[in-house]
């Protein structure tokens, strides 16, 4: 049931600190500051690369995972949307791990990609929320997300739980591959353990985000920009907004702005910039300057350090607490979900059952 929430989506957004905490506890031993032995039963030291695929929001989670695996474990990741992957006949190595991400475990294209990789003799690992799903049954290794049933068509808590698993696996892989030592493992595990606390702080921004959403519900087009791990978040923000509010939105890598989309910028199109104060921040700010110079209205989502460092005039600035870099994509997902949610509420759409969409896409 929805309890005292208006929509399942609202309820599921608010459940995140708790379900992320359950999910992390499956992979991390907080008291020892270690990856739980046996929680990632794949020999990452023997794997040459990861071939990943998924659809929609699960694909964006995988895209964030790519940054983590490559950075923390020096393990290259090829990732593609499953509808392309399944027909591409990509040359695959038997030493690769085929990794799939799915809330339902039933998405037709992702399942077909899984079966293709299995036929090619790869080890199949799946991050999945529904334990008794087809994908879970057909995988060699299941990495569960413990998000509980997700009812809203727009994925929220499944996404942040997928990210939590991907971050944990990247740390496990780094440990097995010797790219991080025990101190670094302990440090990363400690940082991951703080996600629920930061997520609770992010939820407190709800009244401000509701007010900003009132403005957003008046516009026709929205652009989302981000760099590094914030780039997939920009894609996710745009998907979330379009699927439940029906407002046209696009997500772009901030550096791609001048390769085309900058032509769209005027006073009528807000630009949502996702920019924690990380090692990409300065670059993103210079892209923001280009937007501001053309009269674009900026909604900046950043942290305290970022807000202090940016000298730009923004229409709104959403200030999250300063977080360790690895957990930023998980924390920044929350304001992005709330923006889409409240905008849709102002538009009066059917938030939990948006038009033309199904929770689980079991036909291609
Ligand atoms: O069940 P899955 O995670 O495999 O579903 C994948 C996509 O269909 C799903 O994430 C979809 O994009 C959501 N409606 C996004 O909010």
Coordinates of N, CA and C in Angstrom, one line a residue, residues 166-321:
X166 N 26.6 -1.9 -7.8 CA 27.7 -1.7 -8.7 C 29.0 -1.1 -8.0
X167 N 28.7 -0.2 -7.1 CA 29.9 0.4 -6.4 C 30.5 -0.6 -5.5
X168 N 29.7 -1.4 -4.9 CA 30.3 -2.5 -4.0 C 31.1 -3.5 -4.9
X169 N 30.6 -3.8 -6.0 CA 31.3 -4.8 -6.9 C 32.6 -4.2 -7.4
X170 N 32.6 -2.9 -7.7 CA 33.8 -2.2 -8.2 C 34.9 -2.3 -7.2
X171 N 34.5 -2.1 -5.9 CA 35.4 -2.2 -4.8 C 35.9 -3.6 -4.7
X172 N 35.0 -4.6 -4.7 CA 35.4 -6.0 -4.7 C 36.4 -6.3 -5.8
X173 N 36.1 -5.8 -7.0 CA 36.9 -6.1 -8.1 C 38.3 -5.5 -7.9
X174 N 38.3 -4.2 -7.4 CA 39.6 -3.5 -7.2 C 40.5 -4.3 -6.2
X175 N 39.8 -4.8 -5.2 CA 40.5 -5.6 -4.2 C 41.2 -6.9 -4.8
X176 N 40.3 -7.6 -5.6 CA 40.8 -8.8 -6.2 C 41.9 -8.6 -7.2
X177 N 41.8 -7.4 -7.9 CA 42.8 -7.1 -9.0 C 44.0 -6.4 -8.4
X178 N 44.0 -6.1 -7.1 CA 45.1 -5.4 -6.5 C 45.3 -4.0 -6.9
X179 N 44.2 -3.3 -7.4 CA 44.3 -1.9 -7.7 C 44.0 -1.0 -6.5
X180 N 43.4 -1.6 -5.5 CA 43.3 -0.9 -4.2 C 43.8 -1.8 -3.1
X181 N 44.4 -1.2 -2.1 CA 44.9 -2.0 -1.0 C 43.9 -2.0 0.2
X182 N 44.2 -2.6 1.3 CA 43.2 -2.8 2.4 C 42.8 -1.5 3.0
X183 N 43.7 -0.5 3.1 CA 43.3 0.8 3.6 C 42.3 1.5 2.7
X184 N 42.5 1.4 1.4 CA 41.6 2.0 0.4 C 40.3 1.3 0.4
X185 N 40.3 0.0 0.6 CA 39.1 -0.8 0.7 C 38.3 -0.3 1.9
X186 N 38.9 -0.2 3.1 CA 38.3 0.2 4.3 C 37.7 1.6 4.1
X187 N 38.4 2.5 3.5 CA 38.0 3.9 3.3 C 36.7 3.9 2.4
X188 N 36.8 3.1 1.3 CA 35.6 3.1 0.3 C 34.4 2.5 1.0
X189 N 34.6 1.4 1.8 CA 33.5 0.8 2.5 C 32.9 1.8 3.5
X190 N 33.7 2.5 4.2 CA 33.2 3.5 5.1 C 32.4 4.6 4.4
X191 N 32.9 5.0 3.2 CA 32.2 6.0 2.4 C 30.8 5.5 1.9
X192 N 30.8 4.2 1.5 CA 29.6 3.7 1.0 C 28.6 3.5 2.2
X193 N 29.1 3.2 3.4 CA 28.2 3.0 4.5 C 27.5 4.3 4.9
X194 N 27.9 5.4 4.4 CA 27.3 6.7 4.7 C 26.2 7.1 3.8
X195 N 26.0 6.3 2.7 CA 24.9 6.7 1.8 C 23.6 7.0 2.4
X196 N 23.1 6.1 3.3 CA 21.8 6.3 3.9 C 21.7 7.6 4.6
X197 N 22.7 8.0 5.3 CA 22.7 9.3 6.1 C 22.6 10.4 5.1
X198 N 23.4 10.4 4.1 CA 23.4 11.5 3.1 C 22.1 11.5 2.3
X199 N 21.5 10.3 2.0 CA 20.3 10.3 1.3 C 19.2 10.9 2.1
X200 N 19.2 10.7 3.5 CA 18.2 11.3 4.3 C 18.3 12.8 4.3
X201 N 19.5 13.3 4.2 CA 19.7 14.8 4.1 C 19.2 15.3 2.8
X202 N 19.4 14.5 1.7 CA 18.9 15.0 0.4 C 17.4 15.0 0.4
X203 N 16.8 14.1 1.1 CA 15.3 14.1 1.2 C 14.7 15.4 1.8
X204 N 15.6 16.0 2.7 CA 15.1 17.2 3.4 C 15.0 18.4 2.4
X205 N 15.5 18.2 1.2 CA 15.4 19.3 0.3 C 14.1 19.4 -0.4
X206 N 13.2 18.4 -0.1 CA 11.9 18.3 -0.8 C 11.1 19.6 -0.9
X207 N 10.9 20.4 0.1 CA 10.1 21.6 0.0 C 10.7 22.5 -1.1
X208 N 12.1 22.7 -1.1 CA 12.7 23.6 -2.1 C 12.5 23.0 -3.5
X209 N 12.6 21.7 -3.6 CA 12.5 21.1 -4.9 C 11.1 21.1 -5.4
X210 N 10.1 21.0 -4.5 CA 8.7 21.2 -4.9 C 8.5 22.6 -5.5
X211 N 9.1 23.6 -4.9 CA 8.9 25.0 -5.3 C 9.5 25.1 -6.7
X212 N 10.7 24.6 -6.9 CA 11.4 24.7 -8.2 C 10.5 23.9 -9.3
X213 N 9.9 22.9 -8.9 CA 9.1 22.1 -9.9 C 7.9 22.8 -10.4
X214 N 7.4 23.7 -9.6 CA 6.3 24.6 -10.0 C 6.7 25.3 -11.3
X215 N 7.9 25.9 -11.2 CA 8.5 26.6 -12.4 C 8.7 25.6 -13.6
X216 N 9.2 24.5 -13.3 CA 9.5 23.5 -14.3 C 8.2 23.1 -15.1
X217 N 7.2 23.0 -14.3 CA 5.9 22.5 -14.9 C 5.4 23.5 -16.0
X218 N 6.0 24.7 -16.1 CA 5.5 25.7 -17.0 C 6.3 25.6 -18.3
X219 N 7.3 24.9 -18.4 CA 8.2 24.9 -19.6 C 7.9 23.8 -20.6
X220 N 8.4 23.9 -21.8 CA 8.2 22.9 -22.8 C 9.4 22.0 -23.0
X221 N 10.6 22.5 -22.7 CA 11.8 21.7 -22.9 C 12.8 21.9 -21.8
X222 N 13.5 20.9 -21.4 CA 14.5 21.0 -20.4 C 15.8 20.2 -20.8
X223 N 16.9 20.8 -20.6 CA 18.2 20.2 -20.9 C 18.9 19.8 -19.6
X224 N 19.4 18.6 -19.5 CA 20.2 18.2 -18.3 C 21.7 18.0 -18.8
X225 N 22.6 18.5 -18.0 CA 24.0 18.4 -18.3 C 24.8 17.8 -17.1
X226 N 25.8 17.0 -17.4 CA 26.7 16.5 -16.4 C 27.9 15.9 -17.0
X227 N 29.0 15.8 -16.2 CA 30.2 15.2 -16.7 C 30.6 14.0 -15.8
X228 N 31.4 13.1 -16.3 CA 31.9 12.0 -15.5 C 30.7 11.2 -15.0
X229 N 30.6 10.8 -13.8 CA 29.5 10.0 -13.3 C 28.2 10.8 -13.2
X230 N 28.3 12.1 -13.4 CA 27.1 12.9 -13.4 C 26.5 12.9 -14.8
X231 N 27.2 12.5 -15.8 CA 26.6 12.4 -17.2 C 25.5 11.4 -17.2
X232 N 25.7 10.1 -16.7 CA 24.5 9.2 -16.7 C 23.4 9.7 -15.9
X233 N 23.7 10.5 -14.8 CA 22.6 11.1 -14.0 C 21.8 12.1 -14.8
X234 N 22.5 12.9 -15.7 CA 21.8 13.8 -16.6 C 20.8 13.0 -17.5
X235 N 21.3 11.9 -18.0 CA 20.4 11.1 -18.9 C 19.2 10.5 -18.1
X236 N 19.5 10.1 -16.9 CA 18.4 9.6 -16.0 C 17.4 10.7 -15.6
X237 N 18.0 11.9 -15.3 CA 17.1 13.0 -15.0 C 16.1 13.3 -16.1
X238 N 16.7 13.3 -17.4 CA 15.8 13.6 -18.5 C 14.8 12.5 -18.8
X239 N 15.2 11.3 -18.6 CA 14.3 10.2 -18.8 C 13.1 10.2 -17.8
X240 N 13.5 10.5 -16.5 CA 12.5 10.5 -15.5 C 11.5 11.6 -15.7
X241 N 12.0 12.8 -16.1 CA 11.1 13.9 -16.4 C 10.2 13.6 -17.5
X242 N 10.7 13.1 -18.6 CA 9.8 12.9 -19.8 C 8.8 11.8 -19.5
X243 N 9.2 10.8 -18.8 CA 8.3 9.6 -18.7 C 7.1 9.9 -17.8
X244 N 7.3 10.8 -16.8 CA 6.1 11.0 -16.0 C 5.5 12.4 -16.1
X245 N 6.2 13.4 -16.6 CA 5.6 14.7 -16.8 C 5.2 15.0 -18.2
X246 N 5.8 14.2 -19.1 CA 5.6 14.4 -20.6 C 6.2 15.7 -21.1
X247 N 7.1 16.3 -20.3 CA 7.9 17.5 -20.8 C 9.1 16.9 -21.5
X248 N 9.3 17.5 -22.7 CA 10.5 17.1 -23.5 C 11.8 17.4 -22.7
X249 N 12.6 16.4 -22.6 CA 13.9 16.7 -21.9 C 15.0 15.9 -22.5
X250 N 16.2 16.4 -22.5 CA 17.4 15.8 -23.1 C 18.5 15.8 -22.1
X251 N 19.2 14.7 -22.0 CA 20.4 14.7 -21.2 C 21.6 14.6 -22.1
X252 N 22.6 15.4 -21.7 CA 23.9 15.5 -22.5 C 25.1 15.5 -21.6
X253 N 26.2 15.0 -22.2 CA 27.5 15.1 -21.5 C 27.8 16.6 -21.7
X254 N 28.2 17.3 -20.6 CA 28.3 18.7 -20.6 C 29.3 19.2 -21.7
X255 N 30.3 18.4 -22.0 CA 31.3 18.7 -23.0 C 30.7 18.6 -24.4
X256 N 29.6 18.0 -24.6 CA 29.0 17.9 -25.9 C 28.1 19.1 -26.3
X257 N 27.9 20.0 -25.3 CA 27.1 21.1 -25.5 C 27.4 21.9 -26.7
X258 N 28.6 22.2 -26.9 CA 29.0 23.1 -28.0 C 29.0 22.3 -29.4
X259 N 28.8 21.0 -29.3 CA 28.7 20.3 -30.6 C 27.3 20.2 -31.1
X260 N 26.4 21.0 -30.6 CA 25.1 21.0 -31.2 C 24.0 21.6 -30.3
X261 N 23.8 21.0 -29.1 CA 22.6 21.4 -28.3 C 22.7 22.8 -27.9
X262 N 23.8 23.5 -27.9 CA 23.9 24.9 -27.4 C 23.0 25.8 -28.3
X263 N 22.7 25.3 -29.5 CA 21.8 26.1 -30.4 C 20.4 26.2 -29.8
X264 N 20.1 25.3 -29.0 CA 18.7 25.3 -28.4 C 18.5 26.3 -27.3
X265 N 19.6 26.8 -26.7 CA 19.6 27.6 -25.5 C 18.9 28.9 -25.7
X266 N 17.9 29.2 -24.9 CA 17.3 30.6 -24.8 C 16.7 30.7 -23.5
X267 N 16.0 31.8 -23.2 CA 15.4 32.0 -21.8 C 14.3 31.0 -21.5
X268 N 13.8 30.4 -22.5 CA 12.6 29.6 -22.3 C 13.0 28.1 -21.9
X269 N 14.2 27.8 -22.0 CA 14.6 26.4 -21.8 C 15.5 26.3 -20.6
X270 N 15.1 25.8 -19.4 CA 15.9 25.7 -18.3 C 17.0 24.6 -18.5
X271 N 18.2 24.8 -18.0 CA 19.3 23.8 -18.1 C 19.6 23.4 -16.7
X272 N 19.4 22.1 -16.4 CA 19.7 21.5 -15.1 C 21.1 21.0 -15.1
X273 N 22.0 21.6 -14.3 CA 23.4 21.2 -14.3 C 23.7 20.4 -13.1
X274 N 24.2 19.2 -13.3 CA 24.5 18.3 -12.1 C 26.0 18.3 -11.9
X275 N 26.4 19.0 -10.8 CA 27.9 19.2 -10.7 C 28.3 19.2 -9.3
X276 N 28.5 18.0 -8.7 CA 29.2 18.0 -7.4 C 30.6 18.6 -7.5
X277 N 31.2 19.0 -6.4 CA 32.5 19.6 -6.4 C 33.5 18.4 -6.5
X278 N 33.7 17.9 -7.7 CA 34.6 16.7 -7.9 C 35.6 17.2 -8.9
X279 N 36.4 16.2 -9.4 CA 37.5 16.7 -10.3 C 37.0 17.1 -11.7
X280 N 35.7 17.0 -11.9 CA 35.2 17.5 -13.2 C 34.5 18.8 -13.0
X281 N 34.4 19.3 -11.8 CA 33.6 20.5 -11.5 C 34.0 21.7 -12.4
X282 N 35.3 22.1 -12.4 CA 35.7 23.3 -13.1 C 35.3 23.3 -14.6
X283 N 35.4 22.1 -15.2 CA 35.0 21.9 -16.6 C 33.5 22.1 -16.8
X284 N 32.8 21.6 -15.9 CA 31.3 21.7 -16.0 C 30.9 23.2 -15.8
X285 N 31.6 23.9 -14.9 CA 31.3 25.3 -14.6 C 31.5 26.1 -15.9
X286 N 32.6 25.8 -16.6 CA 32.9 26.6 -17.8 C 31.8 26.3 -18.9
X287 N 31.2 25.1 -18.9 CA 30.1 24.8 -19.8 C 28.9 25.6 -19.3
X288 N 28.7 25.8 -18.0 CA 27.6 26.5 -17.5 C 27.7 28.0 -17.9
X289 N 29.0 28.5 -17.9 CA 29.2 29.9 -18.4 C 28.7 30.1 -19.8
X290 N 28.9 29.1 -20.6 CA 28.4 29.2 -22.0 C 26.9 29.3 -22.1
X291 N 26.3 28.5 -21.2 CA 24.8 28.6 -21.1 C 24.3 29.9 -20.7
X292 N 25.0 30.4 -19.6 CA 24.6 31.7 -19.0 C 24.8 32.9 -20.0
X293 N 25.9 32.8 -20.7 CA 26.2 33.9 -21.7 C 25.1 33.9 -22.8
X294 N 24.4 32.9 -23.0 CA 23.3 32.9 -24.0 C 21.9 33.0 -23.4
X295 N 21.9 33.5 -22.2 CA 20.6 33.8 -21.6 C 19.9 32.6 -21.0
X296 N 20.6 31.4 -21.0 CA 20.0 30.2 -20.5 C 19.7 30.3 -19.0
X297 N 18.7 29.7 -18.5 CA 18.4 29.7 -17.1 C 18.9 28.4 -16.5
X298 N 19.7 28.6 -15.5 CA 20.4 27.4 -14.9 C 19.8 27.0 -13.6
X299 N 19.6 25.7 -13.5 CA 19.3 25.1 -12.2 C 20.5 24.3 -11.8
X300 N 21.2 24.7 -10.8 CA 22.4 24.0 -10.5 C 22.2 23.1 -9.3
X301 N 22.6 21.8 -9.5 CA 22.5 20.9 -8.4 C 24.0 20.6 -8.0
X302 N 24.4 21.0 -6.8 CA 25.8 20.9 -6.4 C 25.8 20.6 -4.9
X303 N 27.0 20.8 -4.3 CA 27.2 20.7 -2.9 C 27.7 22.0 -2.3
X304 N 28.0 22.0 -1.0 CA 28.3 23.2 -0.4 C 29.6 23.8 -1.0
X305 N 30.6 23.0 -1.2 CA 31.8 23.5 -1.9 C 31.6 24.0 -3.2
X306 N 30.8 23.3 -4.0 CA 30.4 23.7 -5.4 C 29.7 25.0 -5.4
X307 N 28.8 25.2 -4.5 CA 28.0 26.4 -4.4 C 28.9 27.6 -4.1
X308 N 29.9 27.4 -3.2 CA 30.8 28.4 -2.8 C 31.7 28.8 -4.0
X309 N 32.1 27.8 -4.7 CA 33.1 28.0 -5.8 C 32.5 28.6 -7.1
X310 N 31.2 28.4 -7.3 CA 30.6 28.9 -8.5 C 30.2 30.3 -8.4
X311 N 30.6 31.1 -9.3 CA 30.3 32.6 -9.2 C 29.1 32.9 -10.2
X312 N 28.5 31.9 -10.7 CA 27.5 32.1 -11.8 C 26.1 32.5 -11.2
X313 N 25.4 33.3 -12.0 CA 24.0 33.5 -11.6 C 23.2 32.4 -12.1
X314 N 22.5 31.8 -11.1 CA 21.6 30.7 -11.5 C 20.2 31.0 -11.1
X315 N 19.3 30.4 -11.8 CA 17.9 30.6 -11.4 C 17.6 30.0 -10.1
X316 N 18.1 28.8 -9.9 CA 18.0 28.1 -8.6 C 19.3 27.3 -8.4
X317 N 19.6 27.2 -7.1 CA 20.7 26.3 -6.8 C 20.3 25.3 -5.7
X318 N 20.4 24.1 -6.0 CA 20.0 23.0 -5.0 C 21.3 22.6 -4.4
X319 N 21.5 22.8 -3.0 CA 22.7 22.5 -2.4 C 22.6 21.2 -1.5
X320 N 23.4 20.2 -1.9 CA 23.4 19.0 -1.2 C 24.6 19.1 -0.2
X321 N 24.7 18.2 0.8 CA 25.9 18.2 1.6 C 27.1 17.7 0.8

